PDB file of C-alpha atoms in Angstrom:
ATOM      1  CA  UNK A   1      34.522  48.072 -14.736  1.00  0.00           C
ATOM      2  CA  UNK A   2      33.822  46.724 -18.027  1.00  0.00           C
ATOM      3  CA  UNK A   3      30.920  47.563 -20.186  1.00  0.00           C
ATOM      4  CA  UNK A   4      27.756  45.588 -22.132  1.00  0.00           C
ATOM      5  CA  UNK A   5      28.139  48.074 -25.008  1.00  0.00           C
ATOM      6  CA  UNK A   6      30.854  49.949 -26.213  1.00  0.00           C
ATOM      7  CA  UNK A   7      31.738  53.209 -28.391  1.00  0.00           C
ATOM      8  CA  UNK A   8      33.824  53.668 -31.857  1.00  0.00           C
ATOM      9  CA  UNK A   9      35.476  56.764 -32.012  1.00  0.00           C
ATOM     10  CA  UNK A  10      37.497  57.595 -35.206  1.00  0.00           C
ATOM     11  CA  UNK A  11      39.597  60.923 -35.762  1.00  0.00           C
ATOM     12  CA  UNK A  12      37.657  62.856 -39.182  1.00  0.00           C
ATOM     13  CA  UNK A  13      37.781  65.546 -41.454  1.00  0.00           C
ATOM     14  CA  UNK A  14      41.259  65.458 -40.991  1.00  0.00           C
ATOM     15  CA  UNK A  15      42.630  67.053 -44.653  1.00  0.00           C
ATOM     16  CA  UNK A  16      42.611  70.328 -45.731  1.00  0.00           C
ATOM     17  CA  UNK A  17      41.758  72.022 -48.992  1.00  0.00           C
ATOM     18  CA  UNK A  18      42.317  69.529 -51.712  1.00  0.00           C
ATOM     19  CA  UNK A  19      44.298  67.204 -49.679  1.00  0.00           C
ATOM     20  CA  UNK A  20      42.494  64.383 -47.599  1.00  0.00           C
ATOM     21  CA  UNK A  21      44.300  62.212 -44.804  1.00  0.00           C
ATOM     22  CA  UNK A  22      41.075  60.192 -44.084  1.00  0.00           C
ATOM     23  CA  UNK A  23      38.050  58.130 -45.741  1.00  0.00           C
ATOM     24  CA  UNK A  24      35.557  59.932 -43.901  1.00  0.00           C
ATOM     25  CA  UNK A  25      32.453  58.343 -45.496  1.00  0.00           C
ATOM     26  CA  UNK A  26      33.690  54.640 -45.371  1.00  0.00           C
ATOM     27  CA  UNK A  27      34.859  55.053 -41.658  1.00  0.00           C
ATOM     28  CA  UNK A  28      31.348  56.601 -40.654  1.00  0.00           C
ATOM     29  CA  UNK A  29      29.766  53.484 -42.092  1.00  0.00           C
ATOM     30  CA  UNK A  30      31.768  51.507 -39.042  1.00  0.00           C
ATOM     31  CA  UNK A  31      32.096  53.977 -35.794  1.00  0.00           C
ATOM     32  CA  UNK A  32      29.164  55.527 -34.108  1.00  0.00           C
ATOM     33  CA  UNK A  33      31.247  58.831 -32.647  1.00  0.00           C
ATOM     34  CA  UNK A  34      33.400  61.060 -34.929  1.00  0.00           C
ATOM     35  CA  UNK A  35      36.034  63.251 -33.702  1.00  0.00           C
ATOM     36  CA  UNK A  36      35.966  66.380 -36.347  1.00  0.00           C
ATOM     37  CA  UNK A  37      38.931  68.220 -37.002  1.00  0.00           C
ATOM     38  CA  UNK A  38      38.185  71.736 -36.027  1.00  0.00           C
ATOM     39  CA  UNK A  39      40.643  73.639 -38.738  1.00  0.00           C
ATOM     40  CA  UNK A  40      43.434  73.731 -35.909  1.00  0.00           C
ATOM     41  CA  UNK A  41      45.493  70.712 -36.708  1.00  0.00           C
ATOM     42  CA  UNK A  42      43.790  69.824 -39.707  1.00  0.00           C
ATOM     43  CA  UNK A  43      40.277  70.879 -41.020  1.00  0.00           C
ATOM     44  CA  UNK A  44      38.517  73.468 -42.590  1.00  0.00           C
ATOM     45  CA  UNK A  45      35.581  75.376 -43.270  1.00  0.00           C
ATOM     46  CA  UNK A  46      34.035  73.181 -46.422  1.00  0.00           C
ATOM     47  CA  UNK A  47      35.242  70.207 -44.782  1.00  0.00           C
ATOM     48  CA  UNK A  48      34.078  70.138 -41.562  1.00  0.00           C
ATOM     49  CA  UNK A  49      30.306  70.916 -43.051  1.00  0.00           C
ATOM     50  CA  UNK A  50      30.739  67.729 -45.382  1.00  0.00           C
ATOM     51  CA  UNK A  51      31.588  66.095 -42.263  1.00  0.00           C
ATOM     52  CA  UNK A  52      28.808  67.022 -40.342  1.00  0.00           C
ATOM     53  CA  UNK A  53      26.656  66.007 -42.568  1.00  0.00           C
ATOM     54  CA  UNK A  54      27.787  63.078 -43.686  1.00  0.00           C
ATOM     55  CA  UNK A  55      28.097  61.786 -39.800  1.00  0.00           C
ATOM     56  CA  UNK A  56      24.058  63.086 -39.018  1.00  0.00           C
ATOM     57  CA  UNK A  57      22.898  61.327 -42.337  1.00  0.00           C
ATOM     58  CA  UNK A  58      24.685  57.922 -40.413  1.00  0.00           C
ATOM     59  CA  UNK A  59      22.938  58.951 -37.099  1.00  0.00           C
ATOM     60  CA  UNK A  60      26.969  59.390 -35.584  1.00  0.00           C
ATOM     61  CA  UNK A  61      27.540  61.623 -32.506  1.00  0.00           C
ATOM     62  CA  UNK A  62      29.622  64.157 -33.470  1.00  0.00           C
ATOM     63  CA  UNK A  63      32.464  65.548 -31.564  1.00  0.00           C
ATOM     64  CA  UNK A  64      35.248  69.030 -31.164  1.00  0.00           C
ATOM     65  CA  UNK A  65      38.227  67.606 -32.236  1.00  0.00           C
ATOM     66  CA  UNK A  66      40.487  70.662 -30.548  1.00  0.00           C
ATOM     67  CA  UNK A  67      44.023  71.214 -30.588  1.00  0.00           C
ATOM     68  CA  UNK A  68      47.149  73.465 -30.361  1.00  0.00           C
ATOM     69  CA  UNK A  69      47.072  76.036 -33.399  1.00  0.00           C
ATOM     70  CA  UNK A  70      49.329  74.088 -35.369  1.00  0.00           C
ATOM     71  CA  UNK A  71      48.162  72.973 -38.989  1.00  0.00           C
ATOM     72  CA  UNK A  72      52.286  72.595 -39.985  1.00  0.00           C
ATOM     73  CA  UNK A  73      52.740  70.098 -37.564  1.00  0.00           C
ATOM     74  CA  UNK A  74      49.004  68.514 -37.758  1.00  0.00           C
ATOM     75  CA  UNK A  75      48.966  69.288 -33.812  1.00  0.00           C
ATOM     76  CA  UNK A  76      51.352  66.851 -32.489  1.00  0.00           C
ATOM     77  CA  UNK A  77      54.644  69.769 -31.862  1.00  0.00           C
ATOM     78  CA  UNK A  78      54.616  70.093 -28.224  1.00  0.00           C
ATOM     79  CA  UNK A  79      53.884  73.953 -27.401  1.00  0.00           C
ATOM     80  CA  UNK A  80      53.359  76.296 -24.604  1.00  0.00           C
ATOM     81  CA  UNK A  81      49.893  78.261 -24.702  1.00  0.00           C
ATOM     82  CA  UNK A  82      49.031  80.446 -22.226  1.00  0.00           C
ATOM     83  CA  UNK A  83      46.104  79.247 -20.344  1.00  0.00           C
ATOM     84  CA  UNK A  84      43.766  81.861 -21.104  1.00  0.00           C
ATOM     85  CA  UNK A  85      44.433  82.146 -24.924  1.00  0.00           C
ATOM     86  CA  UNK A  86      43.628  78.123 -24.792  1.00  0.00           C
ATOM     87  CA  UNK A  87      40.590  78.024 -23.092  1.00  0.00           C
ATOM     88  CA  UNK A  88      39.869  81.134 -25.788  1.00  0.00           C
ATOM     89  CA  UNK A  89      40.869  78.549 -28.455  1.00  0.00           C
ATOM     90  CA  UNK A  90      38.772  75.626 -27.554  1.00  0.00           C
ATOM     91  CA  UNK A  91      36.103  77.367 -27.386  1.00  0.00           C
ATOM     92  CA  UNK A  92      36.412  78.927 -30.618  1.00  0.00           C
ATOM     93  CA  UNK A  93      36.780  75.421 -32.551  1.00  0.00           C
ATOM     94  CA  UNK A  94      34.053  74.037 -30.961  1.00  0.00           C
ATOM     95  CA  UNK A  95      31.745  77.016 -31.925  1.00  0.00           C
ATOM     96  CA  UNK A  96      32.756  76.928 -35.184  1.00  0.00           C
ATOM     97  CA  UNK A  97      31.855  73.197 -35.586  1.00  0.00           C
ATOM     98  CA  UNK A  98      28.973  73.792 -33.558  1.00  0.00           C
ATOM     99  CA  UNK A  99      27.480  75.796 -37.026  1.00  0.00           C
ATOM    100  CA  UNK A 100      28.100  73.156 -39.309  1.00  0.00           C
ATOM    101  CA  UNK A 101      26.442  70.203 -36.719  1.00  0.00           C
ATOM    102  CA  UNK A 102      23.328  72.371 -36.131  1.00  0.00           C
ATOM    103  CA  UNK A 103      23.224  72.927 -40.231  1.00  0.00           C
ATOM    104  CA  UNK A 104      23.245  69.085 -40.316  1.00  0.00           C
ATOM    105  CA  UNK A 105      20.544  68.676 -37.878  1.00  0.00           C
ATOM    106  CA  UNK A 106      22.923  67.780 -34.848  1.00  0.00           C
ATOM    107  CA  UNK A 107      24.886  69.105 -32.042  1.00  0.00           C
ATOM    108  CA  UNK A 108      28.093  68.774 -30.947  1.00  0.00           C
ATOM    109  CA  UNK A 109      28.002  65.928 -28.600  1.00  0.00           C
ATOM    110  CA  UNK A 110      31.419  65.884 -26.874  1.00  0.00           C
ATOM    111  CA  UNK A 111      34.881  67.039 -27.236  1.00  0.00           C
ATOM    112  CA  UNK A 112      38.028  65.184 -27.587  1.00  0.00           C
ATOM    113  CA  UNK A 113      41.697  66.929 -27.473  1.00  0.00           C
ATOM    114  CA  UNK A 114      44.391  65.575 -29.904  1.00  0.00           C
ATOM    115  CA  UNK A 115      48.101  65.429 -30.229  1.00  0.00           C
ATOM    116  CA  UNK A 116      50.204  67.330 -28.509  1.00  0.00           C
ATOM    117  CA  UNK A 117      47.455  68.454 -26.345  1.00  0.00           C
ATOM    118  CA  UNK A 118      45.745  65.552 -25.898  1.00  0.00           C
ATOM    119  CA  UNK A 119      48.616  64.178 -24.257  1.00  0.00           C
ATOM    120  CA  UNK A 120      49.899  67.030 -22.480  1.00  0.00           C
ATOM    121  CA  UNK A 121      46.339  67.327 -20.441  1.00  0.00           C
ATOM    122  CA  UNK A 122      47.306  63.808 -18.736  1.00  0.00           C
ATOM    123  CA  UNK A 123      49.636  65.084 -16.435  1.00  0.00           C
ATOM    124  CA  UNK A 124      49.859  69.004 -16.449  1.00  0.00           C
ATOM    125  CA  UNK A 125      46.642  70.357 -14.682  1.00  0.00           C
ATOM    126  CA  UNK A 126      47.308  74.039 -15.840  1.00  0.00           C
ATOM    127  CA  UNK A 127      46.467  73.126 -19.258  1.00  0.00           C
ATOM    128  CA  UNK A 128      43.931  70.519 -18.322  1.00  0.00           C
ATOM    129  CA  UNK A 129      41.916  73.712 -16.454  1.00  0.00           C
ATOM    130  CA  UNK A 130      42.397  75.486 -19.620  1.00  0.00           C
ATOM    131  CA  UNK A 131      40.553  73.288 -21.909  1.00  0.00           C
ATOM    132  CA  UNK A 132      37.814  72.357 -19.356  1.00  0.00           C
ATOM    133  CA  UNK A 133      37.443  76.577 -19.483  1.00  0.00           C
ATOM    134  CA  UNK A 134      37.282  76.168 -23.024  1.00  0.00           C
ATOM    135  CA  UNK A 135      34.485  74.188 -22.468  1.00  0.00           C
ATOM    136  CA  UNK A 136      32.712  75.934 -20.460  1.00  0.00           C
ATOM    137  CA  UNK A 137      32.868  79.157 -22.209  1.00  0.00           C
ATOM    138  CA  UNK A 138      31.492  77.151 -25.486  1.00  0.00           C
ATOM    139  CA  UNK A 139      28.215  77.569 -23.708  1.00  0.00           C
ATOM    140  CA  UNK A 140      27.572  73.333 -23.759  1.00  0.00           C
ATOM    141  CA  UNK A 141      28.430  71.472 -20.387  1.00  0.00           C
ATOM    142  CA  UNK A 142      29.804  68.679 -23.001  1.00  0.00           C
ATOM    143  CA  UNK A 143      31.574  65.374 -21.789  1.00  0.00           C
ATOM    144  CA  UNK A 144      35.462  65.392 -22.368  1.00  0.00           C
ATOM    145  CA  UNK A 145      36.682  62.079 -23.904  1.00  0.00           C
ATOM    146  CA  UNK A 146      40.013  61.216 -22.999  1.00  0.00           C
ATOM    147  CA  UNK A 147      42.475  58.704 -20.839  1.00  0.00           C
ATOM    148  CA  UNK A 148      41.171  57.424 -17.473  1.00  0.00           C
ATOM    149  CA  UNK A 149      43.012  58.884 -14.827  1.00  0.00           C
ATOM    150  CA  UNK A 150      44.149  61.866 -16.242  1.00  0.00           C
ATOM    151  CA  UNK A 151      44.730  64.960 -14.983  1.00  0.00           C
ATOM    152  CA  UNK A 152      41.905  66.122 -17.605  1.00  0.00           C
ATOM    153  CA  UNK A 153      39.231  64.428 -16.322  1.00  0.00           C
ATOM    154  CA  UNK A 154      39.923  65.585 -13.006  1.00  0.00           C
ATOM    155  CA  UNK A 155      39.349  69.116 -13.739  1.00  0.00           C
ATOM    156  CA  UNK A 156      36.634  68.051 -15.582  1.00  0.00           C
ATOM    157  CA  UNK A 157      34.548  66.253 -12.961  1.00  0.00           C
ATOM    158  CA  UNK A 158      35.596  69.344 -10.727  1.00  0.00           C
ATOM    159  CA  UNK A 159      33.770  71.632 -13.243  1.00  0.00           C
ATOM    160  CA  UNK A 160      30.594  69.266 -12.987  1.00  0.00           C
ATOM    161  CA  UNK A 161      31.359  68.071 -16.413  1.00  0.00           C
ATOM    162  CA  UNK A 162      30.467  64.283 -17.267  1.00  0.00           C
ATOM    163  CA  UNK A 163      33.929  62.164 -18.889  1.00  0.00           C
ATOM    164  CA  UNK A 164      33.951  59.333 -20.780  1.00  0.00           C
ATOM    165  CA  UNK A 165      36.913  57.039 -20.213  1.00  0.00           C
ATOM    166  CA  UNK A 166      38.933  55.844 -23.694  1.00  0.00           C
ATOM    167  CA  UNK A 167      41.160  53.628 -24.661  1.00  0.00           C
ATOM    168  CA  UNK A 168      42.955  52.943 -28.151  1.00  0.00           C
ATOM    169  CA  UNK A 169      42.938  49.758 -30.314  1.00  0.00           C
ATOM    170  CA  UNK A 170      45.937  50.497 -32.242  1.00  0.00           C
ATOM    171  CA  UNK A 171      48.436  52.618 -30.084  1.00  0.00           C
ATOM    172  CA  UNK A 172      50.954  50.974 -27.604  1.00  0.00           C
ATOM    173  CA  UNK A 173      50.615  51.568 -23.614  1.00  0.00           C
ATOM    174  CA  UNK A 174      53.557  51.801 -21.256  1.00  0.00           C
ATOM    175  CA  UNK A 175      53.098  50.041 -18.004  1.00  0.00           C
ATOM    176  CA  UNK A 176      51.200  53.481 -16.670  1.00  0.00           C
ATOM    177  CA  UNK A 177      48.898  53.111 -18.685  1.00  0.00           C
ATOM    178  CA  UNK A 178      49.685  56.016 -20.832  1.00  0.00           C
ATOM    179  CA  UNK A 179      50.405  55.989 -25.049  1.00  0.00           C
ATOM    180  CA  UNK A 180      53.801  55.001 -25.777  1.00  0.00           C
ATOM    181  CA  UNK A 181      54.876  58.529 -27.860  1.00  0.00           C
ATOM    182  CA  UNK A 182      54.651  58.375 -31.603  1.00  0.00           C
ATOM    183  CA  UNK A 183      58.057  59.653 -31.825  1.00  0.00           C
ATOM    184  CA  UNK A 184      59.446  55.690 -30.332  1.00  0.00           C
ATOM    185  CA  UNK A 185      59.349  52.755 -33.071  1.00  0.00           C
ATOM    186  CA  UNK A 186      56.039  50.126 -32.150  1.00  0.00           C
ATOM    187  CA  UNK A 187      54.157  52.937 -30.944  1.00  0.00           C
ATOM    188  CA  UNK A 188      51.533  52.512 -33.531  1.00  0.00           C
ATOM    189  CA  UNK A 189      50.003  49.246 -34.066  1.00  0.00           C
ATOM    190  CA  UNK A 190      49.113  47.431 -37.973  1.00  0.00           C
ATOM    191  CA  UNK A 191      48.962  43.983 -37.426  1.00  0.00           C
ATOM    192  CA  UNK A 192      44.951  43.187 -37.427  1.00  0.00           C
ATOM    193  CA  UNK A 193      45.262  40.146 -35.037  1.00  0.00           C
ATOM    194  CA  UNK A 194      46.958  42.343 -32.245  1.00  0.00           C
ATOM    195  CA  UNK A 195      44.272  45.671 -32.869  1.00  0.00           C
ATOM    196  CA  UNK A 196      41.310  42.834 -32.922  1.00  0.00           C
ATOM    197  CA  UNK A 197      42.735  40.550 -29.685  1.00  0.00           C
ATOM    198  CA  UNK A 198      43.506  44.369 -27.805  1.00  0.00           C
ATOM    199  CA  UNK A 199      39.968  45.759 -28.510  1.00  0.00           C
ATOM    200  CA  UNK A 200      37.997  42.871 -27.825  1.00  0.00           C
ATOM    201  CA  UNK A 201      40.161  42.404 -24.257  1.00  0.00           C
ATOM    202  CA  UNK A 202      40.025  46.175 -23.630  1.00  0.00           C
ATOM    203  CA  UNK A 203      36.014  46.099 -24.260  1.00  0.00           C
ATOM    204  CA  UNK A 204      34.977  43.063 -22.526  1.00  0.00           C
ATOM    205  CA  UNK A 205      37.867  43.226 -19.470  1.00  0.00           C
ATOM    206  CA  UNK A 206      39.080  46.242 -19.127  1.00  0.00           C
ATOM    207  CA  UNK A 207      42.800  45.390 -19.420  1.00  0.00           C
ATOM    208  CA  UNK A 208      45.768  45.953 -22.386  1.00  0.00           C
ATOM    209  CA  UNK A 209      48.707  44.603 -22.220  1.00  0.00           C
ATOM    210  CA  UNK A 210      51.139  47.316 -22.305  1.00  0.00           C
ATOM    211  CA  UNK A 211      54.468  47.383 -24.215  1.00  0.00           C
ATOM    212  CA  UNK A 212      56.533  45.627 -21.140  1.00  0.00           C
ATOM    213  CA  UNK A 213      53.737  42.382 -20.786  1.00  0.00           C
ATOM    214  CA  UNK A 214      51.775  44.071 -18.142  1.00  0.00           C
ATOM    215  CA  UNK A 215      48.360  43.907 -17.593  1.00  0.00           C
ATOM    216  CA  UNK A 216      47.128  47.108 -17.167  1.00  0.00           C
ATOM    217  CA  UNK A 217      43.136  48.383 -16.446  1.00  0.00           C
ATOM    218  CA  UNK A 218      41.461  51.001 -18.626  1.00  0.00           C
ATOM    219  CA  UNK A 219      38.271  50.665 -18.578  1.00  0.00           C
ATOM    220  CA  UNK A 220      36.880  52.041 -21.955  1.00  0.00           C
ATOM    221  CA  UNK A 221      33.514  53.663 -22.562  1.00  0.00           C
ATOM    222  CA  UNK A 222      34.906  54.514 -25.938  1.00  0.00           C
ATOM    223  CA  UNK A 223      37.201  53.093 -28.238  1.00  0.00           C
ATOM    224  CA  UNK A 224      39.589  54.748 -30.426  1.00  0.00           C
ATOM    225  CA  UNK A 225      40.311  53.605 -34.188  1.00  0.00           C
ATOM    226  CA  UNK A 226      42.494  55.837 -35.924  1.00  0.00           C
ATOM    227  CA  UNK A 227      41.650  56.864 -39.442  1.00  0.00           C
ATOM    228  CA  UNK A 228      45.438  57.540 -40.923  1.00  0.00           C
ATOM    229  CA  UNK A 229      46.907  54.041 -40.626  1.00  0.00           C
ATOM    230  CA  UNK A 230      47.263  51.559 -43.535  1.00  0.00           C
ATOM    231  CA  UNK A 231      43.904  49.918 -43.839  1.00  0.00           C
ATOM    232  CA  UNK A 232      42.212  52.244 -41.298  1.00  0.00           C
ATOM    233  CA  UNK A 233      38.439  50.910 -42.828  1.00  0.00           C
ATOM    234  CA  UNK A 234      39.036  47.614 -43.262  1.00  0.00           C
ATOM    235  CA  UNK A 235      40.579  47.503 -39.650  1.00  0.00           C
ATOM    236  CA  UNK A 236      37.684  49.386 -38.254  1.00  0.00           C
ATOM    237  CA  UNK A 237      34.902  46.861 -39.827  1.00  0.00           C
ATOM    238  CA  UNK A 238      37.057  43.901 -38.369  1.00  0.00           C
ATOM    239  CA  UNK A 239      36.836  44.914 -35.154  1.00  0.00           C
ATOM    240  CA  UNK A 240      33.696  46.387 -34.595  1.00  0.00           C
ATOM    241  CA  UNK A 241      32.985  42.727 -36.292  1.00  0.00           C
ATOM    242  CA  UNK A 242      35.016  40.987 -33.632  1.00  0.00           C
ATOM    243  CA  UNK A 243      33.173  42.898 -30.794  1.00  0.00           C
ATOM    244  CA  UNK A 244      29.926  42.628 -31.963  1.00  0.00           C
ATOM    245  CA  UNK A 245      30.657  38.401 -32.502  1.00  0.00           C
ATOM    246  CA  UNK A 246      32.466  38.642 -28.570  1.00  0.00           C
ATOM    247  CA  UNK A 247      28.931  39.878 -27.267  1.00  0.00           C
ATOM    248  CA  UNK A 248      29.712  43.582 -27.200  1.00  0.00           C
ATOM    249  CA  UNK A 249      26.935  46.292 -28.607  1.00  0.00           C
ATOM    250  CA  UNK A 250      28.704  48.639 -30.457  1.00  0.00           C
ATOM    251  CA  UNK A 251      26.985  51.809 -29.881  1.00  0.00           C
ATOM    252  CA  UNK A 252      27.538  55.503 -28.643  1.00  0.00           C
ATOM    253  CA  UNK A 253      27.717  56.507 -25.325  1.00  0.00           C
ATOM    254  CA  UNK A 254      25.796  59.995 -26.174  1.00  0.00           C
TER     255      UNK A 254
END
């Protein structure tokens, strides 16, 4: 399936203190969903208010950016969490960013695992149940963005809860159609004529082409610009301009 419209998605709020990994304001000027560090991985308190406010001044859906409890290694260390202290977990950093949305006028539209987590809910179903508790006991019946297919989104649907399929414009695939790991050189990907050609294909058809040369479906709802690459906002306005010139409505899916 391929859609008339799509979403942005961009990872936010992801500094802490004094230090800042992304241009929040510029990059909420291009996507129309933001994925808010929820003090985890990266985040805090003051920050993830700025954020919040910043995104309902722009009219952008916010969304739970939750992770492993691991600010050393910004969330991408694999770990082992029991399943009940992580459904505990993700529902605590989605309440806490539920405050700051509803002091900006918004909710908290969705949620969106990252890192080591995100990937780790593809395939292992214990820890995919856990998160989907997570939601649940948040209180919100919120949609869980994530990879189509995944073991995630089949606990989700299970749970009644809507998904919304993603894909990214600047990661690598394998032929699976899973994200080549960070830790393996040409997993992320700079080179504006590739991120532009992959997110206009991946909007309009449905297809990347994965790291081997095959064609592989994902079907995105939303798309997935990353905010801690080289030239994250000026990437970010050339595709959503590439899209919206290709026929595509950029807009959110919430």
């Amino acid at each position: 399936m391929t859609w008339a419209s799509i979403d942005l998605n961009a990872d936010l709020g992801e500094g802490f203190g004094h230090w800042r990994l992304t241009d929040d304001e510029q990059l909420l000027s291009v996507v129309t969903s933001a994925n808010v560090a929820c003090g985890f991985h990266a985040g805090d308190a003051p920050t993830m208010r700025r954020v919040c406010r910043l995104a309902a001044e722009r009219s952008v859906r916010i969304g739970a950016q939750v992770s492993y409890r691991d600010l050393a290694g910004f969330g991408r260390r694999p770990m082992d969490v029991p399943a009940d202290e992580l459904a505990a977990e993700i529902a605590y950093q989605i309440g806490a960013l539920e405050v700051f949305a509803r002091a900006a006028g918004a909710r908290v539209s969705y949620v969106k695992p990252h890192g080591a987590l995100y990937n780790r809910v593809v395939r292992d179903e214990e820890q995919a149940a856990a998160v989907v508790e997570g939601v649940l006991l948040s209180g919100e019946r919120l949609p869980l963005l994530g990879l189509p297919g995944s073991k995630l989104h089949t606990m989700a649907e299970k749970a009644g809860l809507p998904v919304i399929t993603e894909a990214f414009a600047d990661r690598a695939y394998t032929a699976d159609g899973t994200l080549v790991p960070r830790s393996e050189e040409g997993s992320v990907l700079t080179d504006p004529t590739t991120v532009v050609e992959r997110s206009v294909s991946m909007a309009r058809f449905g297809v990347v082409t994965s790291r081997c040369g095959r064609h592989v479906p994902v079907r995105p709802r939303s798309l997935c610009l990353h905010g801690d690459t080289p030239g994250a906002v000026s990437l970010a306005r050339l595709v959503r301009r590439q899209l919206e010139s290709a026929g595509v409505r950029v807009e959110a899916f919430v």
